PDB file of C-alpha atoms and ligand atoms in Angstrom:
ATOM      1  CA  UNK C   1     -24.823 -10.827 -17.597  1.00  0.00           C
ATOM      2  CA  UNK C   2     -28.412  -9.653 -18.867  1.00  0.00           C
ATOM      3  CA  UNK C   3     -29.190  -9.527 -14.884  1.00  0.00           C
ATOM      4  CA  UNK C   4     -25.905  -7.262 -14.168  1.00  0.00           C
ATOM      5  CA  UNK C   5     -27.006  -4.945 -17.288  1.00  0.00           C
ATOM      6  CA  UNK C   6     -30.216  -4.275 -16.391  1.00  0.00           C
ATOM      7  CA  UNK C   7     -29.024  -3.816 -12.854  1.00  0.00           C
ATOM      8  CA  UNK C   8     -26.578  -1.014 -14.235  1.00  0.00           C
ATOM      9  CA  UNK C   9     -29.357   0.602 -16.440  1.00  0.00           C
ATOM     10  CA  UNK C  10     -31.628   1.049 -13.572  1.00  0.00           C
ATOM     11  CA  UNK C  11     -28.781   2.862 -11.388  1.00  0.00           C
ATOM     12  CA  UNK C  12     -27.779   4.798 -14.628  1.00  0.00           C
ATOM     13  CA  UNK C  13     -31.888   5.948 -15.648  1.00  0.00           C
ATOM     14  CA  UNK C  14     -31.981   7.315 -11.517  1.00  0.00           C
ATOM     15  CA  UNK C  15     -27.883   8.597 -11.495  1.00  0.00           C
ATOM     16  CA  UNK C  16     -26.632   9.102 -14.467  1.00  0.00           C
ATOM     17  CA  UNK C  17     -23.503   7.039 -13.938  1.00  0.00           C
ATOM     18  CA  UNK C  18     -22.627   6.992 -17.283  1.00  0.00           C
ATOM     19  CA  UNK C  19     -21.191  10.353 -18.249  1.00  0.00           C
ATOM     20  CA  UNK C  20     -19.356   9.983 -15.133  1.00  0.00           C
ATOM     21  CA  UNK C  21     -17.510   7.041 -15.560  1.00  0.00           C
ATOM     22  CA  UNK C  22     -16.474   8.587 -18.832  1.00  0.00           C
ATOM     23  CA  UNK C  23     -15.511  11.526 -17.520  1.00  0.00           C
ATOM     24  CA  UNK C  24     -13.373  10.383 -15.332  1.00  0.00           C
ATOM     25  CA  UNK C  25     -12.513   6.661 -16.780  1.00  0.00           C
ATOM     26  CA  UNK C  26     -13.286   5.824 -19.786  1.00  0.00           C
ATOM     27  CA  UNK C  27     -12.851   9.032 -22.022  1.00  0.00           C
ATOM     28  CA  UNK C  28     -10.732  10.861 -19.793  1.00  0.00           C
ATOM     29  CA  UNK C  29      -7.557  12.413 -21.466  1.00  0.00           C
ATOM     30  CA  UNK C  30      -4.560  12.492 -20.936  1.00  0.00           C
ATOM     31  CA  UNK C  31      -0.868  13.912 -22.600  1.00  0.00           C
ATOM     32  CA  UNK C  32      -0.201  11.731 -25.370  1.00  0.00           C
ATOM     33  CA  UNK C  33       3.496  12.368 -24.818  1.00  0.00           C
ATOM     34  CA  UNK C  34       3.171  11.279 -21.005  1.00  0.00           C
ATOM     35  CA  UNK C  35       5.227   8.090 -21.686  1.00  0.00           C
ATOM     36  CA  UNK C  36       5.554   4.963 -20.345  1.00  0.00           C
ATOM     37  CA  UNK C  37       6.830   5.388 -16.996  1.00  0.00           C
ATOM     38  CA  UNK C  38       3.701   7.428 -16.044  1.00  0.00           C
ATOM     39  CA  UNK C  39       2.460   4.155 -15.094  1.00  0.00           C
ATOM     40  CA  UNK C  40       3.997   3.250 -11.626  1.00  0.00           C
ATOM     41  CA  UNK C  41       2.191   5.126  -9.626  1.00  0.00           C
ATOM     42  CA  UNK C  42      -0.779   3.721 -10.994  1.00  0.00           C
ATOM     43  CA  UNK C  43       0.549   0.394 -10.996  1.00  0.00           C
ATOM     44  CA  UNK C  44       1.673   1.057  -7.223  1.00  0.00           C
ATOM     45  CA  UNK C  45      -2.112   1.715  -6.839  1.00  0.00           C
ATOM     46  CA  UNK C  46      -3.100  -1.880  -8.235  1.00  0.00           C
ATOM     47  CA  UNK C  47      -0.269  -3.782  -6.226  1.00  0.00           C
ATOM     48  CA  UNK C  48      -2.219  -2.138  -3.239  1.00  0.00           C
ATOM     49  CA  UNK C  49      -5.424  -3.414  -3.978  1.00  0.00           C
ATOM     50  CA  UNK C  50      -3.588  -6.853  -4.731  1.00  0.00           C
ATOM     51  CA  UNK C  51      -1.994  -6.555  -0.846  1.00  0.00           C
ATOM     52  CA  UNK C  52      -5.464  -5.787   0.764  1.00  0.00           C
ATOM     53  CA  UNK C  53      -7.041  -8.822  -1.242  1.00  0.00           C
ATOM     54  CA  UNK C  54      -4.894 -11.470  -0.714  1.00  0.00           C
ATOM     55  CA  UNK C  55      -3.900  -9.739   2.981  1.00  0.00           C
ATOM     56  CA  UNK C  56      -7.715 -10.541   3.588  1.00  0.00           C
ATOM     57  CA  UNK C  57      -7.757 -14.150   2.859  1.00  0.00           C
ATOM     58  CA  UNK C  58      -4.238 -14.524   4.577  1.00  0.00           C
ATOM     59  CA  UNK C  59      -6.564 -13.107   7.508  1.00  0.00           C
ATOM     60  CA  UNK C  60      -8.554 -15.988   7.538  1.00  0.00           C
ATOM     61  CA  UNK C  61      -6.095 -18.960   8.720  1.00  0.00           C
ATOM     62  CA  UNK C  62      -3.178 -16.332  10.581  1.00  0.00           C
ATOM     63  CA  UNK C  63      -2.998 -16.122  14.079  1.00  0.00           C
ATOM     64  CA  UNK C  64      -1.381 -13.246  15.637  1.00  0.00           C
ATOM     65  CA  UNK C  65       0.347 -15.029  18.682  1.00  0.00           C
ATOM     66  CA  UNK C  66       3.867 -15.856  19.497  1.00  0.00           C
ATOM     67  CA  UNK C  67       3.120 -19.882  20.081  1.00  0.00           C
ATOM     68  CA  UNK C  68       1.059 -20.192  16.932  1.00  0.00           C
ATOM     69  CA  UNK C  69       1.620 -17.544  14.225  1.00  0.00           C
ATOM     70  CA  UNK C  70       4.425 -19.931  12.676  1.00  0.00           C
ATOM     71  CA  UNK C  71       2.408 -23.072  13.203  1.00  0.00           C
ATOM     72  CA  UNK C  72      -0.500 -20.961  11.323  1.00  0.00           C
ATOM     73  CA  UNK C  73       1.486 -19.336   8.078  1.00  0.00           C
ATOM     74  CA  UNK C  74       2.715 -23.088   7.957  1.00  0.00           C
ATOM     75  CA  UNK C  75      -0.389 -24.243   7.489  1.00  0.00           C
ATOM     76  CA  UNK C  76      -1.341 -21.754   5.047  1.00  0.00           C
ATOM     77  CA  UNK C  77       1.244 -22.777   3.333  1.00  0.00           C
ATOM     78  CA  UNK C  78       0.797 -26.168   3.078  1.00  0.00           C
ATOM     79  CA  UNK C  79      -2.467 -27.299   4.078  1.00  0.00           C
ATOM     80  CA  UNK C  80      -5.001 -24.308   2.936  1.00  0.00           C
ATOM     81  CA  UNK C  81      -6.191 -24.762  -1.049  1.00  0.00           C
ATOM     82  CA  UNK C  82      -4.241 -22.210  -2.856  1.00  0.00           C
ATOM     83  CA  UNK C  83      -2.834 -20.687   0.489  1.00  0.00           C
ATOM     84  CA  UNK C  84       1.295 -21.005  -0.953  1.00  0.00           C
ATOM     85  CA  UNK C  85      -0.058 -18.744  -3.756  1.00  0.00           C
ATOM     86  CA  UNK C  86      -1.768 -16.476  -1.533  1.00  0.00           C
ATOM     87  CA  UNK C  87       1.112 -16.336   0.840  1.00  0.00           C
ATOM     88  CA  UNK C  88       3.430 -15.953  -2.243  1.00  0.00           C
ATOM     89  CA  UNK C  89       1.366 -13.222  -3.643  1.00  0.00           C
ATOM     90  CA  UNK C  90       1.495 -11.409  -0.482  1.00  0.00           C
ATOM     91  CA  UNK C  91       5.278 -11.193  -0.050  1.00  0.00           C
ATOM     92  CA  UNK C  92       6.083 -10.681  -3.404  1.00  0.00           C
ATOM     93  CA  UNK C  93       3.670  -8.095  -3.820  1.00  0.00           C
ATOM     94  CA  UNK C  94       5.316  -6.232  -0.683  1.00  0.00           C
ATOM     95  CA  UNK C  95       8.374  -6.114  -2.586  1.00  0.00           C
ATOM     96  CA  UNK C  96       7.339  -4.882  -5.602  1.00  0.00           C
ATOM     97  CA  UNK C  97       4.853  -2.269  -4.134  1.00  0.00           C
ATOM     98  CA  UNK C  98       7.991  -0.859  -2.480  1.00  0.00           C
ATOM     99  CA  UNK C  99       9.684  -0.774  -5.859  1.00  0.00           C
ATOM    100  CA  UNK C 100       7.212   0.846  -8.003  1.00  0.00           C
ATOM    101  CA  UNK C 101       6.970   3.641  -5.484  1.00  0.00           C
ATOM    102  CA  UNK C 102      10.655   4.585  -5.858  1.00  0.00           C
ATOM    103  CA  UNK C 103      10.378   4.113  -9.397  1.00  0.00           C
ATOM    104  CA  UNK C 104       7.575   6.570  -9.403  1.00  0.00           C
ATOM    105  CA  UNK C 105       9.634   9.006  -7.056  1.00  0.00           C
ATOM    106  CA  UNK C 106      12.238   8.283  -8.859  1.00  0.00           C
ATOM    107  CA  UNK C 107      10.627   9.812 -12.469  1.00  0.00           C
ATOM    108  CA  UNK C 108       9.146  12.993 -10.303  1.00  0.00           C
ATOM    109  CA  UNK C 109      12.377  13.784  -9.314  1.00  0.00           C
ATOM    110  CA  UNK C 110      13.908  13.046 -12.536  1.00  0.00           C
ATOM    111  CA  UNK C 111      11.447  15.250 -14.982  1.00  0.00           C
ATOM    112  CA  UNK C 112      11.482  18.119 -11.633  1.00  0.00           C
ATOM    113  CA  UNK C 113       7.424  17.574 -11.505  1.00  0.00           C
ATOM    114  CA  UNK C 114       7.596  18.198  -7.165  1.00  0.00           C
ATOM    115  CA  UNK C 115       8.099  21.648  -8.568  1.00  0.00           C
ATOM    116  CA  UNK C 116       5.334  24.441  -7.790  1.00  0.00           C
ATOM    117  CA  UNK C 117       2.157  23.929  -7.798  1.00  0.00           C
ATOM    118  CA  UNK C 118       2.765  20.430  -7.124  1.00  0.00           C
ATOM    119  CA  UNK C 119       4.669  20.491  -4.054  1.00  0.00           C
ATOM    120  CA  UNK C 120       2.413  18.979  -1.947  1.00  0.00           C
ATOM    121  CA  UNK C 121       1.712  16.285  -4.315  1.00  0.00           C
ATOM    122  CA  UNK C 122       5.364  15.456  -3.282  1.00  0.00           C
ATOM    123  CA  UNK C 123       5.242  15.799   0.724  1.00  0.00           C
ATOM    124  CA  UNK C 124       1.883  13.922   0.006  1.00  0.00           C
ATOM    125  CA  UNK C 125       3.805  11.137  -1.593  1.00  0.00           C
ATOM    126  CA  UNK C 126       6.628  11.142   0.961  1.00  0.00           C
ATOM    127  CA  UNK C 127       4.269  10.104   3.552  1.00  0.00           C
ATOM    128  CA  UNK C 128       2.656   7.267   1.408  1.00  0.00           C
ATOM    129  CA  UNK C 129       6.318   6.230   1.150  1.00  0.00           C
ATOM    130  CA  UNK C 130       7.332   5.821   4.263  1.00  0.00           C
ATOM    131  CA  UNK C 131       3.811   4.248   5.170  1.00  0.00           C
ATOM    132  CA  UNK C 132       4.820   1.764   2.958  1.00  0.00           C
ATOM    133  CA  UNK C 133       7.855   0.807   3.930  1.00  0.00           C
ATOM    134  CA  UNK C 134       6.552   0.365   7.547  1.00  0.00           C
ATOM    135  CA  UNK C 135       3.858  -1.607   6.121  1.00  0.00           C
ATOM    136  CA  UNK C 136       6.369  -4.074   4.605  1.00  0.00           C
ATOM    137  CA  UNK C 137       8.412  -4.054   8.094  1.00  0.00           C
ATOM    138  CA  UNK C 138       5.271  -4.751  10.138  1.00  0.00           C
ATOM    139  CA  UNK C 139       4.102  -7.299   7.973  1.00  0.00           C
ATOM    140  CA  UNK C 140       8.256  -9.348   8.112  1.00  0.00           C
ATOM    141  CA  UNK C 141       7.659 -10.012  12.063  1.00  0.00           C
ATOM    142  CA  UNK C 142       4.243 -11.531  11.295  1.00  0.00           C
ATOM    143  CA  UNK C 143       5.440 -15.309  10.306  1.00  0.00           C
ATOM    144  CA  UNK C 144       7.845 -14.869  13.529  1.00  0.00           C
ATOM    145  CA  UNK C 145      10.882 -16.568  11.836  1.00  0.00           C
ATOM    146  CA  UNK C 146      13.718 -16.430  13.550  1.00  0.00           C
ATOM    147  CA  UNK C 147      15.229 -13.713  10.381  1.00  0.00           C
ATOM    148  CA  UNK C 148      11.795 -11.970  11.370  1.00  0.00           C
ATOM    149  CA  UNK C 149      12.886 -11.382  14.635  1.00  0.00           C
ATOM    150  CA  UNK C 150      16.185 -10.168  14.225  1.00  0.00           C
ATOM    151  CA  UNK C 151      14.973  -8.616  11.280  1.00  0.00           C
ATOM    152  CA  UNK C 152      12.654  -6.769  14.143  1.00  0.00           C
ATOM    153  CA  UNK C 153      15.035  -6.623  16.199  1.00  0.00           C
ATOM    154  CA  UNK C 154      17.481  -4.473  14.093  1.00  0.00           C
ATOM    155  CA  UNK C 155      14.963  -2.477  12.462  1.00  0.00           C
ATOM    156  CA  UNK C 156      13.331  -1.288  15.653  1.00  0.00           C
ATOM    157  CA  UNK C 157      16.717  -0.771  17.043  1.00  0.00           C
ATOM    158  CA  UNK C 158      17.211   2.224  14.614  1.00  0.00           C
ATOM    159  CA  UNK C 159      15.837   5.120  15.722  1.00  0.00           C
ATOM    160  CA  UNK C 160      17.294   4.739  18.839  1.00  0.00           C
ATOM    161  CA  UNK C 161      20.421   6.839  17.419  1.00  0.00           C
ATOM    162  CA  UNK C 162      17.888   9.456  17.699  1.00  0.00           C
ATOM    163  CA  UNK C 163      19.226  11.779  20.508  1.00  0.00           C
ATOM    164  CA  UNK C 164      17.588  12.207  24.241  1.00  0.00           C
ATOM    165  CA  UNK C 165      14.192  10.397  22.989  1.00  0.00           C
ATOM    166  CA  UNK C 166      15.797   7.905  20.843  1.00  0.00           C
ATOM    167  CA  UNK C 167      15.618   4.920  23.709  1.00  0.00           C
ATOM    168  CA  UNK C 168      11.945   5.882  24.377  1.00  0.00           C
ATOM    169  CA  UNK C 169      11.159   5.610  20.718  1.00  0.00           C
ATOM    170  CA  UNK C 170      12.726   2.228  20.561  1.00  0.00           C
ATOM    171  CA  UNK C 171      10.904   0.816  23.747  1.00  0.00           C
ATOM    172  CA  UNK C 172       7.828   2.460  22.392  1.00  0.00           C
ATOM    173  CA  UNK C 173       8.183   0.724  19.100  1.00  0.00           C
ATOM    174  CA  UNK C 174       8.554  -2.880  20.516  1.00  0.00           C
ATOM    175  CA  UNK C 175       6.375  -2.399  23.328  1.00  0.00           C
ATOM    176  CA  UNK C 176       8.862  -3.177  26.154  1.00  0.00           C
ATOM    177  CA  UNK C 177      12.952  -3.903  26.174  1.00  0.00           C
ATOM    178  CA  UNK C 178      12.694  -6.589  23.313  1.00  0.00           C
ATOM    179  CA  UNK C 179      10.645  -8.201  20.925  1.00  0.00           C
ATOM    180  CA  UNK C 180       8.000 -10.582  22.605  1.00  0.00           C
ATOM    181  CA  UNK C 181       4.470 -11.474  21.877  1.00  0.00           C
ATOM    182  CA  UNK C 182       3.356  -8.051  22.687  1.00  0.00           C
ATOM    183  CA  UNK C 183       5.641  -6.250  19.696  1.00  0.00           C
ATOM    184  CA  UNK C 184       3.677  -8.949  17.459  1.00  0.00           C
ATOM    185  CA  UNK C 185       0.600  -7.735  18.903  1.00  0.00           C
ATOM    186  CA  UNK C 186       1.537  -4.331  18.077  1.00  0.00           C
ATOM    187  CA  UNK C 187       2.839  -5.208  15.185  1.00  0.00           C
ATOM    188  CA  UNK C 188      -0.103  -7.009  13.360  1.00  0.00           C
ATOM    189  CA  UNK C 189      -2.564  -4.000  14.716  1.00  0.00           C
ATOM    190  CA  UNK C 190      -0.214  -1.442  12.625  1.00  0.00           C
ATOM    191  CA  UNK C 191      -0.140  -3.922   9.843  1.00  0.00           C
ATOM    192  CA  UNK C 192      -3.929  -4.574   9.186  1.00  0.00           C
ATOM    193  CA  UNK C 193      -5.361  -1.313  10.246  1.00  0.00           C
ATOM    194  CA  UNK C 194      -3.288   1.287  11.010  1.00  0.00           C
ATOM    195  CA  UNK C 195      -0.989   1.635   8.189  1.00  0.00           C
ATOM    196  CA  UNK C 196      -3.370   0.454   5.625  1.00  0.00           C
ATOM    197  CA  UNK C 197      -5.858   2.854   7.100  1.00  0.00           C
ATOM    198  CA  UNK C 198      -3.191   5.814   6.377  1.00  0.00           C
ATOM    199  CA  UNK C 199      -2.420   4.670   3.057  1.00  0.00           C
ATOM    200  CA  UNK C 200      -5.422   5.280   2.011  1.00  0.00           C
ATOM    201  CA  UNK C 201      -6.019   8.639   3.402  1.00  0.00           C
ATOM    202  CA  UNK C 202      -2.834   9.809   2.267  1.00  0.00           C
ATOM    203  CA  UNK C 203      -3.942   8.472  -1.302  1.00  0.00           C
ATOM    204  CA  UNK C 204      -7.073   9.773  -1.269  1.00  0.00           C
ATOM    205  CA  UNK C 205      -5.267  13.909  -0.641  1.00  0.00           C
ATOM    206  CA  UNK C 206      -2.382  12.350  -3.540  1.00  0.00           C
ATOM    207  CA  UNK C 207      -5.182  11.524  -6.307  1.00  0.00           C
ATOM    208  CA  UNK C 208      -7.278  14.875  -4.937  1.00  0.00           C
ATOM    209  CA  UNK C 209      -4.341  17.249  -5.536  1.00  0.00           C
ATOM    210  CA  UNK C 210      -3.837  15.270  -9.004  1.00  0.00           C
ATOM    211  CA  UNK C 211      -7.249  16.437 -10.322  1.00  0.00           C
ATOM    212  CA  UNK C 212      -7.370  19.723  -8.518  1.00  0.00           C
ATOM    213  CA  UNK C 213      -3.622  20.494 -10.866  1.00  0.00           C
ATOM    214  CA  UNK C 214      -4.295  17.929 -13.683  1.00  0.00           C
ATOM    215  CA  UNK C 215      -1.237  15.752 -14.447  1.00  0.00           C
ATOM    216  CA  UNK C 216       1.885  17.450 -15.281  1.00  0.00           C
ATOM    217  CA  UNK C 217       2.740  18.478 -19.199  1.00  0.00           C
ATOM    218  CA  UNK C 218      -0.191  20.982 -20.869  1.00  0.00           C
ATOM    219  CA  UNK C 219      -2.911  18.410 -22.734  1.00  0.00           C
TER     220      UNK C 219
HETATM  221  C1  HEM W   1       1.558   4.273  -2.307  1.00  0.00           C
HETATM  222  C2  HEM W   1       2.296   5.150  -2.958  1.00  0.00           C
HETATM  223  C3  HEM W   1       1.836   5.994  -4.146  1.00  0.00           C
HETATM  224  C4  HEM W   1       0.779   5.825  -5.008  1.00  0.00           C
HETATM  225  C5  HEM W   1      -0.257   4.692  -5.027  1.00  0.00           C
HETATM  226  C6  HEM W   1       0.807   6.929  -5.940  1.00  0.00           C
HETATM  227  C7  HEM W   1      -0.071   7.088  -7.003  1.00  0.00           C
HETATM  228  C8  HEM W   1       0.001   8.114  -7.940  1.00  0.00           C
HETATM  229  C9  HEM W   1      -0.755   8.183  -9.162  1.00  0.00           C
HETATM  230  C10 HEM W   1      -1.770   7.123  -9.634  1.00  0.00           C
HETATM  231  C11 HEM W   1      -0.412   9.328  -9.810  1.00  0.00           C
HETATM  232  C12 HEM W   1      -0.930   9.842 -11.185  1.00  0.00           C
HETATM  233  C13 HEM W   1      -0.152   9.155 -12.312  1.00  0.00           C
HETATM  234  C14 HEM W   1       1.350   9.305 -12.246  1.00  0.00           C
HETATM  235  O1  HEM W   1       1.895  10.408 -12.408  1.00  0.00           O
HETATM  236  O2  HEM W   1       2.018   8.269 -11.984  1.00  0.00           O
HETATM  237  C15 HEM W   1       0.559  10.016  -8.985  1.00  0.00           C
HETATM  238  C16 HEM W   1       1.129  11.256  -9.273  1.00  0.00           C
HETATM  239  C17 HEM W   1       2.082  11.900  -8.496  1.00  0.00           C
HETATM  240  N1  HEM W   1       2.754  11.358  -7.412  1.00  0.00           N
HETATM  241 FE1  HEM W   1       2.319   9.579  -6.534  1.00  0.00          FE
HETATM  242  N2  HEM W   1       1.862   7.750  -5.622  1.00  0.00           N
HETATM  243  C18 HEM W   1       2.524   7.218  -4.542  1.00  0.00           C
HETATM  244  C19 HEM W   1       3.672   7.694  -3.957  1.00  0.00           C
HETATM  245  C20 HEM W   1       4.328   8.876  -4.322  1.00  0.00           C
HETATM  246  C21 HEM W   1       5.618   9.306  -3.844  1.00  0.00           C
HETATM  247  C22 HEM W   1       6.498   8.491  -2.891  1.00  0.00           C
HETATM  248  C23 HEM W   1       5.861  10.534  -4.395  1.00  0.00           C
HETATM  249  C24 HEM W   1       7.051  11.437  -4.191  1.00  0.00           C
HETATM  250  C25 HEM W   1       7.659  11.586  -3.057  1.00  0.00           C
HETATM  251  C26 HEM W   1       4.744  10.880  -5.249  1.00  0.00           C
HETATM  252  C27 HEM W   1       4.573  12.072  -5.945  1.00  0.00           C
HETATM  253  C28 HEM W   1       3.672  12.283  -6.967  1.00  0.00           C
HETATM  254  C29 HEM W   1       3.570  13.497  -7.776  1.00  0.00           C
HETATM  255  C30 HEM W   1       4.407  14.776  -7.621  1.00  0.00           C
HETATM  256  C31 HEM W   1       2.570  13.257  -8.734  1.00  0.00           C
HETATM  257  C32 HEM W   1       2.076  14.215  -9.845  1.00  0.00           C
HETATM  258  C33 HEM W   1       2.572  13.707 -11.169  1.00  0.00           C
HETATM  259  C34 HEM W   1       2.144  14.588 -12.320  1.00  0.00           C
HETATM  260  O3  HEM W   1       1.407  15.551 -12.143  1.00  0.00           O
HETATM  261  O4  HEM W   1       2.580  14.245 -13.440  1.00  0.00           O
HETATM  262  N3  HEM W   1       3.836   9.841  -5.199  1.00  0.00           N
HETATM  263  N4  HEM W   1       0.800   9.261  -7.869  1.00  0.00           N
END
């Protein structure tokens, strides 16, 4: 502990990190009558952090190929120290990402804050949304169970209602007529990069717009 202080007050003699931390941490204000349900968005924040930790050590044992991706989330599950936590952690945490972003839409829309000058806060948080939601479908092929395939299966089978480029989109989207190694291929690159790469630049514009406008309700 006396190490980690004195490593702190050298950083904060040369940068001055502590009137910044309370600044923006520590002593930083906000409507008393903001209520309780301010919270999910925040809390969506954390569950992130929670996905990318435990989506790391998952990393470790998982291997993303159609003859041994079972076989490996298997042995995570029963062999690895800890791993049916992990694992557990993961998938639940998926879930309830997904619902404490609709319940944090779901208060926006209620209390009308998408309304100017936060508009973009909104189209912001539509994105982050739906980057979610693939995130969570990506990640349900990954064990390749036979409900993850169909679940593929149906799910990429969607926007092919789109008209004229609908059946490209779907080909596209599984990399070829059906789902085969090469959709889990693509499939695990959106899931550990791409998506979680676009998360957080989308977050990184959300919580930008929230300090440039301060959080809704006068302080
Ligand atoms: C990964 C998804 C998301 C995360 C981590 C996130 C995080 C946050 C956080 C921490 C705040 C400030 C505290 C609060 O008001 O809750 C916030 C505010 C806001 N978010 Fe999100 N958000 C996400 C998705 C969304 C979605 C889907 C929408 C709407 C479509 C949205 C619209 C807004 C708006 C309009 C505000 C401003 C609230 C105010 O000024 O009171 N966000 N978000």
């Amino acid at each position: 502990m006396r190490v980690l202080r004195s490593i702190y007050q050298g950083l904060d003699d040369r940068y001055q990190l502590t009137p910044l931390i309370e600044k923006n941490v520590t002593r930083k204000w906000v409507p008393r009558t903001l209520g309780w349900s301010a919270c999910f968005g925040g809390l969506a924040l954390l569950v992130f952090l929670i996905q990318v930790f435990t989506g790391i050590l998952l990393l470790i044992y998982y291997k993303p190929d159609p003859g041994r991706a079972w076989d490996s989330v298997t042995f995570i599950k029963s062999n690895v120290p800890m791993g049916w936590l992990i694992q557990r952690v993961h998938v639940v945490g998926a879930n309830v990402m997904i619902a404490l972003v609709l319940m944090h839409m779901a208060r926006i829309a209620y209390f009308k804050i998408y309304r100017s000058p936060r508009e973009l806060h909104w189209v912001s948080g539509v994105v982050l949304l739906s980057l979610t939601v693939f995130l969570a479908f990506t990640g349900y092929l990954l064990p390749w169970t036979n409900l993850s395939y169909w679940g593929a299966s149906v799910g990429t089978e969607i926007p092919g209602a789109i008209p004229f480029v609908g059946e490209h989109v779907v080909t596209w989207a599984r990399r070829g007529p059906g789902i085969s190694g090469e959709t889990l291929g693509f499939f695990f690159a959106m899931h550990i990069w791409v998506l979680p790469a676009g998360l957080v630049i989308f977050m990184a514009m959300h919580f930008a717009m929230i300090r440039r406008t301060g959080i809704s309700r006068p302080l």
